[in-house]
Amino acid sequence: MSTTTLPALLKPARRLLLQRRIRIIVAITITYNVIEAIVAIAAGTVASSTALVGFGLDSIVEVLSAAAIAWQFAAPDPEKRERLALRVIAVSFFGLAAYVSVDAVLALTGVREPDHSPVGIVLAAVSLAIMPFLSLVERRTGTELGSASAVADSKQTLICSYLSAAVLVGLVLNLAFGWTWADPVAGLVIVVFAVREGLEAWRGDACKTPVSALTGERQVEACDCC
C-alpha cells in the first residue's frame, strides 16, 4: 500500500475564515433550497408537472445534504459522523428517484397530463443562474480547506444546475409546442442523476479518505478497494 502525501496545514486564521465561508454557503444553500422546494412542489402540483415536483424534491435533498454537512462539522470529530451523513444523503436520493420514476410513468401513460407552468420556468431559470455560482465557491473553499464533504456537496449543488436545465427545457417545450411528454422525460433525467449521486454517496463511506487526513492532521494508506 502506498502512503498519501498530505498538504501543508493551513494557518489557523485562514482555516477559520474558510470554515466560516463554508457555514455561510451552507446557510445560503439551505435557505434558497427551502424556498425553491416550496415553490416548485406547489407549482408542480398545480400543473401536474412530474419534472417540477421532482425538482422540488431534489431541493429537499439539497437541504438534507447541506444540513448533514452542518451537523457533521459541528462535532469535535467530524470523521465519526461522515458515514451516517453520507448514508442520509444516499437514501434521500434513492427516495427521490423512486417517486419521480412512478410519477413519470403515470404521466407518460396518460394517467396524469402536465399543464403549462410559467412559474416553474422562471424558478428553473433563476436556479440555473444561482446554483453554479454557489457550487463553484463551495468547491474552491472546500478544496483549499481539505474538506471532502464540502467538495462532495458542491458537486451535488452542481447537479442541481443540470436538473434546472433539464426541467427548464421540459417546461419550455411543453409550453411552446404542447409536448406533454417532454415534462416526464425531463423527470426521468432527474432519476438518472439522483440514482448516480445516491450510489456515489452510498459508496463514499466504504472507501473514503478520512477528514483528518484531508485536513493534514495525519497520514493514511491508500485504499485498495477504489
JSON list of N, CA and C in Angstrom, two decimals, residues 36-46 52-53 56-57 60 123:
[
{"chain": "A", "resi": 36, "resn": "GLU", "atom": "N", "xyz": [-37.10, 27.24, -2.81]},
{"chain": "A", "resi": 36, "resn": "GLU", "atom": "CA", "xyz": [-37.23, 26.59, -4.11]},
{"chain": "A", "resi": 36, "resn": "GLU", "atom": "C", "xyz": [-38.12, 25.36, -4.03]},
{"chain": "A", "resi": 37, "resn": "ALA", "atom": "N", "xyz": [-37.97, 24.57, -2.98]},
{"chain": "A", "resi": 37, "resn": "ALA", "atom": "CA", "xyz": [-38.76, 23.35, -2.82]},
{"chain": "A", "resi": 37, "resn": "ALA", "atom": "C", "xyz": [-40.24, 23.69, -2.68]},
{"chain": "A", "resi": 38, "resn": "ILE", "atom": "N", "xyz": [-40.55, 24.68, -1.85]},
{"chain": "A", "resi": 38, "resn": "ILE", "atom": "CA", "xyz": [-41.95, 25.06, -1.63]},
{"chain": "A", "resi": 38, "resn": "ILE", "atom": "C", "xyz": [-42.60, 25.53, -2.93]},
{"chain": "A", "resi": 39, "resn": "VAL", "atom": "N", "xyz": [-41.91, 26.42, -3.64]},
{"chain": "A", "resi": 39, "resn": "VAL", "atom": "CA", "xyz": [-42.45, 26.96, -4.89]},
{"chain": "A", "resi": 39, "resn": "VAL", "atom": "C", "xyz": [-42.58, 25.87, -5.95]},
{"chain": "A", "resi": 40, "resn": "ALA", "atom": "N", "xyz": [-41.54, 25.05, -6.10]},
{"chain": "A", "resi": 40, "resn": "ALA", "atom": "CA", "xyz": [-41.53, 24.03, -7.15]},
{"chain": "A", "resi": 40, "resn": "ALA", "atom": "C", "xyz": [-42.60, 22.97, -6.91]},
{"chain": "A", "resi": 41, "resn": "ILE", "atom": "N", "xyz": [-42.72, 22.49, -5.69]},
{"chain": "A", "resi": 41, "resn": "ILE", "atom": "CA", "xyz": [-43.71, 21.45, -5.40]},
{"chain": "A", "resi": 41, "resn": "ILE", "atom": "C", "xyz": [-45.13, 22.00, -5.54]},
{"chain": "A", "resi": 42, "resn": "ALA", "atom": "N", "xyz": [-45.34, 23.23, -5.08]},
{"chain": "A", "resi": 42, "resn": "ALA", "atom": "CA", "xyz": [-46.66, 23.85, -5.20]},
{"chain": "A", "resi": 42, "resn": "ALA", "atom": "C", "xyz": [-47.03, 24.06, -6.67]},
{"chain": "A", "resi": 43, "resn": "ALA", "atom": "N", "xyz": [-46.10, 24.64, -7.44]},
{"chain": "A", "resi": 43, "resn": "ALA", "atom": "CA", "xyz": [-46.37, 24.89, -8.86]},
{"chain": "A", "resi": 43, "resn": "ALA", "atom": "C", "xyz": [-46.48, 23.59, -9.63]},
{"chain": "A", "resi": 44, "resn": "GLY", "atom": "N", "xyz": [-45.66, 22.61, -9.27]},
{"chain": "A", "resi": 44, "resn": "GLY", "atom": "CA", "xyz": [-45.70, 21.32, -9.95]},
{"chain": "A", "resi": 44, "resn": "GLY", "atom": "C", "xyz": [-46.99, 20.57, -9.68]},
{"chain": "A", "resi": 45, "resn": "THR", "atom": "N", "xyz": [-47.50, 20.69, -8.47]},
{"chain": "A", "resi": 45, "resn": "THR", "atom": "CA", "xyz": [-48.76, 20.03, -8.11]},
{"chain": "A", "resi": 45, "resn": "THR", "atom": "C", "xyz": [-49.92, 20.65, -8.89]},
{"chain": "A", "resi": 46, "resn": "VAL", "atom": "N", "xyz": [-49.92, 21.97, -8.98]},
{"chain": "A", "resi": 46, "resn": "VAL", "atom": "CA", "xyz": [-50.98, 22.68, -9.71]},
{"chain": "A", "resi": 46, "resn": "VAL", "atom": "C", "xyz": [-50.95, 22.30, -11.19]},
{"chain": "A", "resi": 52, "resn": "LEU", "atom": "N", "xyz": [-41.25, 19.19, -12.40]},
{"chain": "A", "resi": 52, "resn": "LEU", "atom": "CA", "xyz": [-41.22, 20.29, -11.45]},
{"chain": "A", "resi": 52, "resn": "LEU", "atom": "C", "xyz": [-41.34, 19.80, -10.01]},
{"chain": "A", "resi": 53, "resn": "VAL", "atom": "N", "xyz": [-42.22, 18.82, -9.78]},
{"chain": "A", "resi": 53, "resn": "VAL", "atom": "CA", "xyz": [-42.33, 18.25, -8.44]},
{"chain": "A", "resi": 53, "resn": "VAL", "atom": "C", "xyz": [-41.02, 17.54, -8.07]},
{"chain": "A", "resi": 56, "resn": "GLY", "atom": "N", "xyz": [-38.51, 20.02, -7.08]},
{"chain": "A", "resi": 56, "resn": "GLY", "atom": "CA", "xyz": [-38.74, 20.48, -5.71]},
{"chain": "A", "resi": 56, "resn": "GLY", "atom": "C", "xyz": [-38.24, 19.47, -4.69]},
{"chain": "A", "resi": 57, "resn": "LEU", "atom": "N", "xyz": [-38.46, 18.19, -4.96]},
{"chain": "A", "resi": 57, "resn": "LEU", "atom": "CA", "xyz": [-37.98, 17.15, -4.05]},
{"chain": "A", "resi": 57, "resn": "LEU", "atom": "C", "xyz": [-36.45, 17.11, -4.04]},
{"chain": "A", "resi": 60, "resn": "ILE", "atom": "N", "xyz": [-35.17, 19.48, -1.64]},
{"chain": "A", "resi": 60, "resn": "ILE", "atom": "CA", "xyz": [-35.19, 18.96, -0.27]},
{"chain": "A", "resi": 60, "resn": "ILE", "atom": "C", "xyz": [-33.95, 18.11, -0.02]},
{"chain": "A", "resi": 123, "resn": "LEU", "atom": "N", "xyz": [-38.66, 29.79, -12.09]},
{"chain": "A", "resi": 123, "resn": "LEU", "atom": "CA", "xyz": [-37.91, 29.19, -10.98]},
{"chain": "A", "resi": 123, "resn": "LEU", "atom": "C", "xyz": [-36.70, 28.42, -11.48]}
]
